[in-house]
mmCIF file with all atom_site columns, N, CA and C in Angstrom:
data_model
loop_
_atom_site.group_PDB
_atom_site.id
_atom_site.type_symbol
_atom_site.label_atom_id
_atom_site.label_alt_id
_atom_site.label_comp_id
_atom_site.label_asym_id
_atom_site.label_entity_id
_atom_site.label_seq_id
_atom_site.pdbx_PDB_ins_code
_atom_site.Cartn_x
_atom_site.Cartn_y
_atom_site.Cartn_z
_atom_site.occupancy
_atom_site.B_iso_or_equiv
_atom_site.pdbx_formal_charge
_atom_site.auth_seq_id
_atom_site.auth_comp_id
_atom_site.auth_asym_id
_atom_site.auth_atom_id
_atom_site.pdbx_PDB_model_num
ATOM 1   N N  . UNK C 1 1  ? 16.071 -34.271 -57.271 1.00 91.00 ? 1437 UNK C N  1
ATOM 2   C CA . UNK C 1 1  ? 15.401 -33.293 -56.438 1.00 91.00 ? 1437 UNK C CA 1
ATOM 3   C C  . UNK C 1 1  ? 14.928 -33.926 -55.126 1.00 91.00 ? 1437 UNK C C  1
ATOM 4   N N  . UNK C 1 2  ? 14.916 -35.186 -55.054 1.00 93.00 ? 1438 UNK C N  1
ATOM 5   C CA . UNK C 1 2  ? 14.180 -35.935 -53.750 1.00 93.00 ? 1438 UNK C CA 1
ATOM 6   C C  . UNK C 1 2  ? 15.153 -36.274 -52.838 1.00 93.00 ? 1438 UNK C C  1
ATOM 7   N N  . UNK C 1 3  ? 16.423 -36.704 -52.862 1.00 95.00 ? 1439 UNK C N  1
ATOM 8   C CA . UNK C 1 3  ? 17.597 -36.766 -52.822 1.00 95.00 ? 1439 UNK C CA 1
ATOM 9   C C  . UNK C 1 3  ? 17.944 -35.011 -52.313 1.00 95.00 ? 1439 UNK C C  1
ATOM 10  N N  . UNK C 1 4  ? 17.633 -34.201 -52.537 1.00 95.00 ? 1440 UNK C N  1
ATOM 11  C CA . UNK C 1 4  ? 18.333 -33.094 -52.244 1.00 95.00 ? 1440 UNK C CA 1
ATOM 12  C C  . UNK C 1 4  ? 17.339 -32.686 -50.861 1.00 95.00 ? 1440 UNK C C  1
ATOM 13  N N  . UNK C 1 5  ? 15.631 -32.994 -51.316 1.00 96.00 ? 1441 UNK C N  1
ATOM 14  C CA . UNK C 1 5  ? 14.902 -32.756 -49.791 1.00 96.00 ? 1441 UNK C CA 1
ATOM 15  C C  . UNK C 1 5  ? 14.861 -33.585 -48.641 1.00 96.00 ? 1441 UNK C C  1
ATOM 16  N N  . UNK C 1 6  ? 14.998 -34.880 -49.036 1.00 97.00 ? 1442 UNK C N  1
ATOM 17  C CA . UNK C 1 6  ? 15.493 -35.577 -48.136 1.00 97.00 ? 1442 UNK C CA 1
ATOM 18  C C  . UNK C 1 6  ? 16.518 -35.238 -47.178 1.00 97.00 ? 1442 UNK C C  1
ATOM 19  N N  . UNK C 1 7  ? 17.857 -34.848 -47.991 1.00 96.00 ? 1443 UNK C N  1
ATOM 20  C CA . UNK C 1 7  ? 18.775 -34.402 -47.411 1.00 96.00 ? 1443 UNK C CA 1
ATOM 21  C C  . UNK C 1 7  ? 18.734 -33.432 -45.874 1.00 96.00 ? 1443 UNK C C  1
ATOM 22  N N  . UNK C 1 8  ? 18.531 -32.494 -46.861 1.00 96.00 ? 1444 UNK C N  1
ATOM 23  C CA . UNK C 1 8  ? 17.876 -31.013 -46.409 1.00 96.00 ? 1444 UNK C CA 1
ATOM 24  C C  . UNK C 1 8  ? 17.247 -31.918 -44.727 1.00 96.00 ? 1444 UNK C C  1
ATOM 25  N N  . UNK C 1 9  ? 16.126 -32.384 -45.293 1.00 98.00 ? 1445 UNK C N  1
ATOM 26  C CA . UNK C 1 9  ? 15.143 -33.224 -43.907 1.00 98.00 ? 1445 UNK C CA 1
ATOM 27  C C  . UNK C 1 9  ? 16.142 -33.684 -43.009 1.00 98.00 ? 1445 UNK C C  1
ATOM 28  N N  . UNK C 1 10 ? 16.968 -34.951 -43.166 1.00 97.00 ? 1446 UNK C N  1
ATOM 29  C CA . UNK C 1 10 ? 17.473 -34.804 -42.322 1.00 97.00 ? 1446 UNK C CA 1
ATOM 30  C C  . UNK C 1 10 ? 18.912 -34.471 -41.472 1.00 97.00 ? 1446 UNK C C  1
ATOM 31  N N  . UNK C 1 11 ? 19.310 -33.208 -42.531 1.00 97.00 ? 1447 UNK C N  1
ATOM 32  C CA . UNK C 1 11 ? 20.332 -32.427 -41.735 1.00 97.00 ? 1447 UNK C CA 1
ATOM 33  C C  . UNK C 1 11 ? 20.053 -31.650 -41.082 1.00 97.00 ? 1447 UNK C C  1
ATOM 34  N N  . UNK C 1 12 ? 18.291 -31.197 -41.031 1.00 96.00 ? 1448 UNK C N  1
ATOM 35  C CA . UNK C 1 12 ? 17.650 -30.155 -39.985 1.00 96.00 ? 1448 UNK C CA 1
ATOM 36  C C  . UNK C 1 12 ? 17.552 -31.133 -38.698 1.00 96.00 ? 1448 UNK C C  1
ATOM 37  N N  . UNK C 1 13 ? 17.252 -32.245 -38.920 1.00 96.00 ? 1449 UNK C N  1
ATOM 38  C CA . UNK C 1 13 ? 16.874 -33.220 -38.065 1.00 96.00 ? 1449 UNK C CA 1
ATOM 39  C C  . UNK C 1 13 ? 18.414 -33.677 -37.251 1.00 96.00 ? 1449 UNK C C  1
ATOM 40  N N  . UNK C 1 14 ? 19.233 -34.012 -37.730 1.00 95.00 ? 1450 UNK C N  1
ATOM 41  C CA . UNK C 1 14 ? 20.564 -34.227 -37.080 1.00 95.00 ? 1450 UNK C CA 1
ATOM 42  C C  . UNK C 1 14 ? 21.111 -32.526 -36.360 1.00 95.00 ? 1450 UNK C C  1
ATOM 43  N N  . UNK C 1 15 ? 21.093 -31.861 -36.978 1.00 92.00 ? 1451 UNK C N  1
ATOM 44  C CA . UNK C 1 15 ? 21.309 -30.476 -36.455 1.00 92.00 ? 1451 UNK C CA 1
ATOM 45  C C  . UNK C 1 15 ? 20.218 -30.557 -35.391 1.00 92.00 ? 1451 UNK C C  1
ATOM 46  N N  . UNK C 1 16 ? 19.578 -30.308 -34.991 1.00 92.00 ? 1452 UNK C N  1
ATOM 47  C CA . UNK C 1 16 ? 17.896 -29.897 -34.179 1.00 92.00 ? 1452 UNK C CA 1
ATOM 48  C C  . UNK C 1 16 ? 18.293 -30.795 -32.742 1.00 92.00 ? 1452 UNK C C  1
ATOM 49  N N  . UNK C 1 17 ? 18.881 -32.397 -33.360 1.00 93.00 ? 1453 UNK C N  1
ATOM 50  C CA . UNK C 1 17 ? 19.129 -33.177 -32.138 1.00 93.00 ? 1453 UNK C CA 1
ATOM 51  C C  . UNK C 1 17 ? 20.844 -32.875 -31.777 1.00 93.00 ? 1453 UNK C C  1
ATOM 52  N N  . UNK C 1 18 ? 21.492 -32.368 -32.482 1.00 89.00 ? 1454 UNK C N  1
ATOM 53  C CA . UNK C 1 18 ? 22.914 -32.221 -32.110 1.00 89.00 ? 1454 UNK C CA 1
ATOM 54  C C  . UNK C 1 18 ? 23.043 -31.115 -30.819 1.00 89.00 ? 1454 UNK C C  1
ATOM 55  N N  . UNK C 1 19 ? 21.802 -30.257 -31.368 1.00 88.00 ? 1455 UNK C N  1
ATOM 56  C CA . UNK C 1 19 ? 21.931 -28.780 -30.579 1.00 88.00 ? 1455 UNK C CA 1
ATOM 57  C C  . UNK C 1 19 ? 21.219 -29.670 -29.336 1.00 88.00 ? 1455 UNK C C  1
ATOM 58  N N  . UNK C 1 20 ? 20.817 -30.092 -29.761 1.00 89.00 ? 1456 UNK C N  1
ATOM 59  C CA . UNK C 1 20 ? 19.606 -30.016 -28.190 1.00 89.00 ? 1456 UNK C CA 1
ATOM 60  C C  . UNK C 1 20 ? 20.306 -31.098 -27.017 1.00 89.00 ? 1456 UNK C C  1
ATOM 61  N N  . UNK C 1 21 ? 21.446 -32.171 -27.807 1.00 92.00 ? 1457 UNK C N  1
ATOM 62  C CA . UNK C 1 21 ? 22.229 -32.474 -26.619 1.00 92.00 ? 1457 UNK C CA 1
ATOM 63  C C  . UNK C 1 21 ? 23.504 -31.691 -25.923 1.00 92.00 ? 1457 UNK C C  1
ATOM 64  N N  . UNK C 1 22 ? 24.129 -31.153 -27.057 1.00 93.00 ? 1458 UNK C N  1
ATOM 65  C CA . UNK C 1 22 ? 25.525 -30.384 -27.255 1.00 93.00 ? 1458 UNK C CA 1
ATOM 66  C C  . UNK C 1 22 ? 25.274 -28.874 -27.534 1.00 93.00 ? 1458 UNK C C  1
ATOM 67  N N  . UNK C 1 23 ? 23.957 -28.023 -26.991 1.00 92.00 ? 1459 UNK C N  1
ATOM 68  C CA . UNK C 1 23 ? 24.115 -27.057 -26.641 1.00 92.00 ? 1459 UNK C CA 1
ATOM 69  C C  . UNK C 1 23 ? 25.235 -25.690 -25.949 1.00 92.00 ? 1459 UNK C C  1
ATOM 70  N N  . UNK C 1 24 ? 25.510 -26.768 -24.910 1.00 93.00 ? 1460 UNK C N  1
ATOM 71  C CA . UNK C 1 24 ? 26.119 -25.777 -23.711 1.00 93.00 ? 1460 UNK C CA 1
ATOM 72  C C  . UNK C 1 24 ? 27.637 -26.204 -24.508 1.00 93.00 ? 1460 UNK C C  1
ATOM 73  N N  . UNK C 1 25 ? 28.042 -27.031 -25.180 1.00 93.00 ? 1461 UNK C N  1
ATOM 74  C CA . UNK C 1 25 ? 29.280 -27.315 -26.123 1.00 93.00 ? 1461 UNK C CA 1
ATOM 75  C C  . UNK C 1 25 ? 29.358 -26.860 -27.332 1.00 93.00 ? 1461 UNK C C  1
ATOM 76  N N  . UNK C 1 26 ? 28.797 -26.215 -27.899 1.00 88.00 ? 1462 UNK C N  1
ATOM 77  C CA . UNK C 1 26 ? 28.467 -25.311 -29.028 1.00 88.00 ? 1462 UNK C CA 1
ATOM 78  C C  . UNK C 1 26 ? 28.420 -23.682 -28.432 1.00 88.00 ? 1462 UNK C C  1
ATOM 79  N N  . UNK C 1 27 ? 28.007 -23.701 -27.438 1.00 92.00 ? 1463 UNK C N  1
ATOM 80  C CA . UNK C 1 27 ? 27.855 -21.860 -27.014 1.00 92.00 ? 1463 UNK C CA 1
ATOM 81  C C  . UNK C 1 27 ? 29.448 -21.972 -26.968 1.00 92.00 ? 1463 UNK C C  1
ATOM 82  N N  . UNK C 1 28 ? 30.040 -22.691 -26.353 1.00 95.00 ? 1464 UNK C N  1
ATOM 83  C CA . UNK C 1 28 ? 31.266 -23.134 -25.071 1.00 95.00 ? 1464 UNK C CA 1
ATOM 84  C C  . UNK C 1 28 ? 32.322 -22.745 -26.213 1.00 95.00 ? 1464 UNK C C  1
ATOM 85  N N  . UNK C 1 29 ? 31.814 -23.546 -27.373 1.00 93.00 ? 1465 UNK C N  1
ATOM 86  C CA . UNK C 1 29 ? 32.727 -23.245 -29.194 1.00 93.00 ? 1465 UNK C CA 1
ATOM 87  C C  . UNK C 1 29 ? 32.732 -21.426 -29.271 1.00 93.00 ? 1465 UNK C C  1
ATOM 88  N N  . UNK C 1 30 ? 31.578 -21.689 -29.671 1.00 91.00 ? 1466 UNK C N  1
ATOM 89  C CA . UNK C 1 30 ? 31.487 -20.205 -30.299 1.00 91.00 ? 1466 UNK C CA 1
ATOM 90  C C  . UNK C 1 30 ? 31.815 -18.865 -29.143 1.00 91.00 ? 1466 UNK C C  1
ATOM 91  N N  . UNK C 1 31 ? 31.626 -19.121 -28.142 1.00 95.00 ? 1467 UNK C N  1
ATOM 92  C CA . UNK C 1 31 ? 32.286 -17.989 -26.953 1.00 95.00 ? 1467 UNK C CA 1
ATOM 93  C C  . UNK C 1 31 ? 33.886 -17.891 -27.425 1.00 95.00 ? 1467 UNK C C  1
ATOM 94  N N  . UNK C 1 32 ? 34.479 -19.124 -27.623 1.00 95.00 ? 1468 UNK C N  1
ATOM 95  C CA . UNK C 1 32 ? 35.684 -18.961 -27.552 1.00 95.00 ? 1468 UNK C CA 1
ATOM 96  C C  . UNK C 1 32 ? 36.510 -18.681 -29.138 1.00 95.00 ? 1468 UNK C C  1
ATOM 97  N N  . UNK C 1 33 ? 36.016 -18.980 -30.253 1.00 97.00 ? 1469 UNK C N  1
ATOM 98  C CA . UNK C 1 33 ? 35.770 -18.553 -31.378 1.00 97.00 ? 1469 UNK C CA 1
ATOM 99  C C  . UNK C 1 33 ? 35.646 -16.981 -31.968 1.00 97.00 ? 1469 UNK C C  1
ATOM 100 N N  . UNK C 1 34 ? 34.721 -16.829 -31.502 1.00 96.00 ? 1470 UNK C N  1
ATOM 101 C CA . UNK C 1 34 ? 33.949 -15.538 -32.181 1.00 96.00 ? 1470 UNK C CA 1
ATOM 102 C C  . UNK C 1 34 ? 34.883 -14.309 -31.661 1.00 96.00 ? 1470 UNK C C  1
ATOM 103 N N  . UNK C 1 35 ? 35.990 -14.227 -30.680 1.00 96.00 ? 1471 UNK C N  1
ATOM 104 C CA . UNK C 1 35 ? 36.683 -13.336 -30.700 1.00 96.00 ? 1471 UNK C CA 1
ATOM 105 C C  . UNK C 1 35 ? 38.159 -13.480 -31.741 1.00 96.00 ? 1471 UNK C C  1
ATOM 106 N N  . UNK C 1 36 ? 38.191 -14.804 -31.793 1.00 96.00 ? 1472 UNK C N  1
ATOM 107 C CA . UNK C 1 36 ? 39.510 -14.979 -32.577 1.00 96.00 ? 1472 UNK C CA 1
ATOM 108 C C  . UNK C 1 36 ? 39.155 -14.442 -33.933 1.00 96.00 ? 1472 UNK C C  1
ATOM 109 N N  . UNK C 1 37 ? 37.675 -14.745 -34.248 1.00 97.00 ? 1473 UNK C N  1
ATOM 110 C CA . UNK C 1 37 ? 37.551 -14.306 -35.527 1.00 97.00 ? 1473 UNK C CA 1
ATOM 111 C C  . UNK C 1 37 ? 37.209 -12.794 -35.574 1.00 97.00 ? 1473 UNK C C  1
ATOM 112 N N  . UNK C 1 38 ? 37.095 -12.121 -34.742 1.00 98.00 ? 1474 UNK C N  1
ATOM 113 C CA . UNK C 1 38 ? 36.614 -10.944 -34.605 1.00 98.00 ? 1474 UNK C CA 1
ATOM 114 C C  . UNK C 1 38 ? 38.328 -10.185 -35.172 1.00 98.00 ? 1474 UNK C C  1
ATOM 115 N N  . UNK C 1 39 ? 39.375 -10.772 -34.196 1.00 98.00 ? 1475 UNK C N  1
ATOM 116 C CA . UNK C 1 39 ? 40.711 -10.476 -34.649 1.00 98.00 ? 1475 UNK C CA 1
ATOM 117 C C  . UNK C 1 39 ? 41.308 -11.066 -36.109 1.00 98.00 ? 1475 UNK C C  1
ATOM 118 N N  . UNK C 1 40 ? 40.540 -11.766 -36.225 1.00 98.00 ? 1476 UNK C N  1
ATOM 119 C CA . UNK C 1 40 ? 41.468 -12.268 -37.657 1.00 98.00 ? 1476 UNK C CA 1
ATOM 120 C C  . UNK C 1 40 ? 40.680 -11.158 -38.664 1.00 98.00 ? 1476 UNK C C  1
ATOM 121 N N  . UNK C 1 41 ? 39.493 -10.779 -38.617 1.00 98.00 ? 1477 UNK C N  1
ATOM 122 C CA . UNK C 1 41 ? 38.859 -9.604  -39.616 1.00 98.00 ? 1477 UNK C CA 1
ATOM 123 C C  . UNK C 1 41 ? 39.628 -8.372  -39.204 1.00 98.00 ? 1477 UNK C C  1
ATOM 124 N N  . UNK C 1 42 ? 40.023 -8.331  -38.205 1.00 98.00 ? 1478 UNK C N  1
ATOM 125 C CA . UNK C 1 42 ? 40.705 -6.911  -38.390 1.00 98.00 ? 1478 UNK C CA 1
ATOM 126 C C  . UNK C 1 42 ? 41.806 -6.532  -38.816 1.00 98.00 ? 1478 UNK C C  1
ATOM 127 N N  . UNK C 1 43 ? 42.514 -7.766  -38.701 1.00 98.00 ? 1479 UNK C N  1
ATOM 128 C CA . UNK C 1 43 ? 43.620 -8.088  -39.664 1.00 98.00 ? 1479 UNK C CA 1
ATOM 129 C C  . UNK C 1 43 ? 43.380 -7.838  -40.615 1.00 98.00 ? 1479 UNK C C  1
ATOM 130 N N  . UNK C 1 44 ? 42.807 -8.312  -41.405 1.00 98.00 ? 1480 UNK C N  1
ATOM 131 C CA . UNK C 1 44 ? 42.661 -8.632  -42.802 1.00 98.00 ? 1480 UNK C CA 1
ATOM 132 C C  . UNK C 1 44 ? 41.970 -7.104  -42.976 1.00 98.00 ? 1480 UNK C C  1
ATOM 133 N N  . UNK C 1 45 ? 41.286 -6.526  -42.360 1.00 98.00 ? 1481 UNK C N  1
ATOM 134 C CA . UNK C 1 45 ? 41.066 -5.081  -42.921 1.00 98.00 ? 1481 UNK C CA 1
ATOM 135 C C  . UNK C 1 45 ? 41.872 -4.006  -42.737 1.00 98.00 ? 1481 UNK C C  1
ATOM 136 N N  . UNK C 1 46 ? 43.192 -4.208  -41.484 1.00 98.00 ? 1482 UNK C N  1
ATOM 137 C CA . UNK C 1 46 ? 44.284 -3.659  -41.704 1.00 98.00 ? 1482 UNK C CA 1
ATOM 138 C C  . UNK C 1 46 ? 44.888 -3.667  -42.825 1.00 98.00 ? 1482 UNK C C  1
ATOM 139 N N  . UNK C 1 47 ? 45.127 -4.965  -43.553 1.00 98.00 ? 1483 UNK C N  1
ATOM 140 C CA . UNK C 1 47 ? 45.679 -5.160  -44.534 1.00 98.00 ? 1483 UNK C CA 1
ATOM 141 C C  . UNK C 1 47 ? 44.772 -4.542  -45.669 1.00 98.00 ? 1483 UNK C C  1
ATOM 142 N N  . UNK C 1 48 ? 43.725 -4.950  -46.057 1.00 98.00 ? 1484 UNK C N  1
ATOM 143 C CA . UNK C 1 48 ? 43.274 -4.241  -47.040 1.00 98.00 ? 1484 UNK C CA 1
ATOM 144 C C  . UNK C 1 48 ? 43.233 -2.905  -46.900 1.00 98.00 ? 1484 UNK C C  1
ATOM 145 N N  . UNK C 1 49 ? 43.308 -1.998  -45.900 1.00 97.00 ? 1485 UNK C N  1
ATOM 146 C CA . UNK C 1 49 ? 43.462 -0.479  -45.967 1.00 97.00 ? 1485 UNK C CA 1
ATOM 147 C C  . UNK C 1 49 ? 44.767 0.116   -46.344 1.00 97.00 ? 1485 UNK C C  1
ATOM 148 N N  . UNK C 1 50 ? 45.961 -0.871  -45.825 1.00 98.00 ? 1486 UNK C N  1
ATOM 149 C CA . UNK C 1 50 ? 47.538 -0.518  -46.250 1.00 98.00 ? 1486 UNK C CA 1
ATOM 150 C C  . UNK C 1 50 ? 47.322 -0.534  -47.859 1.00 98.00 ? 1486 UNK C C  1
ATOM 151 N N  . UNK C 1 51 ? 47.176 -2.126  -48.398 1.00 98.00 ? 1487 UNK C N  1
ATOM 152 C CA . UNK C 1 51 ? 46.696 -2.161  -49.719 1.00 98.00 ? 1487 UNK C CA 1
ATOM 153 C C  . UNK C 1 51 ? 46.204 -1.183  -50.410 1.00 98.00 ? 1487 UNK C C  1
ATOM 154 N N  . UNK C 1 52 ? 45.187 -0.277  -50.196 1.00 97.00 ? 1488 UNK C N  1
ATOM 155 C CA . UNK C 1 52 ? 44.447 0.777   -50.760 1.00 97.00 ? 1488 UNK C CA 1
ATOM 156 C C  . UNK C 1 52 ? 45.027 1.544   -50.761 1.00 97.00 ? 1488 UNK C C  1
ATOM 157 N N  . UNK C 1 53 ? 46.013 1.992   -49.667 1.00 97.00 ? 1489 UNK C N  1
ATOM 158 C CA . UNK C 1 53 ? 46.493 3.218   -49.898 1.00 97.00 ? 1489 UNK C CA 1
ATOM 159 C C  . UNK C 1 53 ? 47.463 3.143   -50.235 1.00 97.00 ? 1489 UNK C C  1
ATOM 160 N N  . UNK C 1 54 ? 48.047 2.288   -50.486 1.00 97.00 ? 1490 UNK C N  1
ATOM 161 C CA . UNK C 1 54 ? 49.761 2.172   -51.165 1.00 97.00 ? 1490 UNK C CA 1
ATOM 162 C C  . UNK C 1 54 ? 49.162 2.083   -53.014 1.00 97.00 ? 1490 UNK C C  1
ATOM 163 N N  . UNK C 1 55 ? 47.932 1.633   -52.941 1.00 96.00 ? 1491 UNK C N  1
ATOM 164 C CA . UNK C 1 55 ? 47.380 1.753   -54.577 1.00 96.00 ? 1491 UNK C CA 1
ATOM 165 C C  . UNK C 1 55 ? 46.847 3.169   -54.995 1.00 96.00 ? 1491 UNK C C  1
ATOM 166 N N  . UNK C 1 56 ? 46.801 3.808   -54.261 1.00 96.00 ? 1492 UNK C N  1
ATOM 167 C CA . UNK C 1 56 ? 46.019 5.557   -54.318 1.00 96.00 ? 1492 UNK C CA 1
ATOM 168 C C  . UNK C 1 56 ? 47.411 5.948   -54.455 1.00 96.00 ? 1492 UNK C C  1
ATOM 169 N N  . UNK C 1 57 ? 48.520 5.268   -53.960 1.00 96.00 ? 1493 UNK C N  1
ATOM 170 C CA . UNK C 1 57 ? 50.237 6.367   -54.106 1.00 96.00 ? 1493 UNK C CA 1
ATOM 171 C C  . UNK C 1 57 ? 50.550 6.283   -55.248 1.00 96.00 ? 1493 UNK C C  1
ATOM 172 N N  . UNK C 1 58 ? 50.531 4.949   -55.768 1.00 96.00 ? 1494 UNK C N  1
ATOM 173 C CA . UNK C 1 58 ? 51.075 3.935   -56.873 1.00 96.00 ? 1494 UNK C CA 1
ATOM 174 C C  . UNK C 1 58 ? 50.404 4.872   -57.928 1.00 96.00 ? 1494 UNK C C  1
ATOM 175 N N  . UNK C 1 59 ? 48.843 5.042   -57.834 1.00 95.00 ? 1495 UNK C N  1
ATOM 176 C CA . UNK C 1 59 ? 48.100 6.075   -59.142 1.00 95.00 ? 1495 UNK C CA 1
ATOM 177 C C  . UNK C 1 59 ? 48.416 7.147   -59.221 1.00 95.00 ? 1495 UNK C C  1
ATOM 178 N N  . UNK C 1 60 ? 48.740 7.939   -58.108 1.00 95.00 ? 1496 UNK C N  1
ATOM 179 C CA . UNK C 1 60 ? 48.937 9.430   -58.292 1.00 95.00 ? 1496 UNK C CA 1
ATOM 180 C C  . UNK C 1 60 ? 50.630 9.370   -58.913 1.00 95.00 ? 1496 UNK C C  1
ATOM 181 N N  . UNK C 1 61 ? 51.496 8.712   -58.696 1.00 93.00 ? 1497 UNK C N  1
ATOM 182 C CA . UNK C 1 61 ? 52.714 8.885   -58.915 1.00 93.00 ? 1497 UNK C CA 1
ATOM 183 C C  . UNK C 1 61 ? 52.325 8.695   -60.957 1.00 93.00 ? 1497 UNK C C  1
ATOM 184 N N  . UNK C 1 62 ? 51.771 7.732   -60.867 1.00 92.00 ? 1498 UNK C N  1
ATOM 185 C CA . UNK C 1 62 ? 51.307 7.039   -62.285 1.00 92.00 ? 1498 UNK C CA 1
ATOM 186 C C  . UNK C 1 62 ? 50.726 8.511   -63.274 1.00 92.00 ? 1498 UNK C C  1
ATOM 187 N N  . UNK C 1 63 ? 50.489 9.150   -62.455 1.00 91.00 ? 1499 UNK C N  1
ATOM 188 C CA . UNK C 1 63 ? 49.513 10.148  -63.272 1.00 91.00 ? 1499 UNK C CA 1
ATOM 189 C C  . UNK C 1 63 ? 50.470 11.199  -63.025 1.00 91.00 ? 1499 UNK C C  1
ATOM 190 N N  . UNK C 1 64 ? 51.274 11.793  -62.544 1.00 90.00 ? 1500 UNK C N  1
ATOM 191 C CA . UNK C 1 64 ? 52.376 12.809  -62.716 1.00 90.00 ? 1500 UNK C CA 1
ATOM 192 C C  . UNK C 1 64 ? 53.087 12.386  -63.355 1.00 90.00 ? 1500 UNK C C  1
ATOM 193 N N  . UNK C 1 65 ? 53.609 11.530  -63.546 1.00 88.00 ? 1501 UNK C N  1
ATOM 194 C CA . UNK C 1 65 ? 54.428 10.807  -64.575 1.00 88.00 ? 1501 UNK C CA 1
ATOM 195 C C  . UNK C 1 65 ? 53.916 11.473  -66.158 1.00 88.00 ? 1501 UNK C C  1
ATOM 196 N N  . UNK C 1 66 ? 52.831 11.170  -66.635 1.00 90.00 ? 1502 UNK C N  1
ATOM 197 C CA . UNK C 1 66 ? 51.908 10.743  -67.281 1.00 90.00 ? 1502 UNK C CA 1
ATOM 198 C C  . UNK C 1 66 ? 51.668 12.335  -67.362 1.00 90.00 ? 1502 UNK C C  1
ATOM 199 N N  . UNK C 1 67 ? 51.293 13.379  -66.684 1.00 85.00 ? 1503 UNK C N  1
ATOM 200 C CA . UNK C 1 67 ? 51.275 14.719  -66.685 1.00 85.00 ? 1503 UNK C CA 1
ATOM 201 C C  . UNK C 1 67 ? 52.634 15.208  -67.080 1.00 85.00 ? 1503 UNK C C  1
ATOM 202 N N  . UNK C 1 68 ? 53.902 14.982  -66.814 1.00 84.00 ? 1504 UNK C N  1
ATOM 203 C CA . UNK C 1 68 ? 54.831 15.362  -67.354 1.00 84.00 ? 1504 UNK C CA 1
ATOM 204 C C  . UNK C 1 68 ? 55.472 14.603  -68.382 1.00 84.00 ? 1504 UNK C C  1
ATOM 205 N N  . UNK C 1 69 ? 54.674 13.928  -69.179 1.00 83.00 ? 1505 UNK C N  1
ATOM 206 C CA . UNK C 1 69 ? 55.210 13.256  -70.029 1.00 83.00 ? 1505 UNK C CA 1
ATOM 207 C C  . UNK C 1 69 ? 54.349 13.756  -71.241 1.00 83.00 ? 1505 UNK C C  1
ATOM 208 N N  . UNK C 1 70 ? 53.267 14.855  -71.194 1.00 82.00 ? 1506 UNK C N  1
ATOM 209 C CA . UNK C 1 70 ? 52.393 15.239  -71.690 1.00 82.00 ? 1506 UNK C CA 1
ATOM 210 C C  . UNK C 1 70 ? 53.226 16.741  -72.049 1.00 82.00 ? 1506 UNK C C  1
ATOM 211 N N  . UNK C 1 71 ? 53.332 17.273  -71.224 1.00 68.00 ? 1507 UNK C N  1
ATOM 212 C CA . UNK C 1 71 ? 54.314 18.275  -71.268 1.00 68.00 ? 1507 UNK C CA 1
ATOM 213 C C  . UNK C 1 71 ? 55.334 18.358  -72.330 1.00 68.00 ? 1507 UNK C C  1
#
């Protein structure tokens, strides 16, 4: 457990001094970042919406099947 606050101590402490020299190189990151990732989520929620709805086709076909097999 002392070992883990220690830690903790000084990765706030290395973080706290990282920012405070490499500020304007960290915004400089994340400006240029935060849109790529903005596009890579929309991807990926394109994809999960195709996904969903090709699984809503997949059930209904599943269940007429299944209705005329009842028949």
């Amino acid at each position: 457990m002392l070992a883990l606050i220690i830690g903790l101590i000084v990765a706030i402490v290395a973080a706290y001094i990282g920012l405070a020299y490499w500020l304007s190189d960290v915004v400089a990151v994340l400006k240029g970042s935060i849109p790529l990732m903005f596009f890579c989520g929309g991807i990926l929620a394109v994809i999960a919406g195709i996904t969903s709805i090709k699984d809503e086709i997949e059930a209904k076909k599943l269940e007429e099947e299944q209705k005329k097999e009842q028949k």
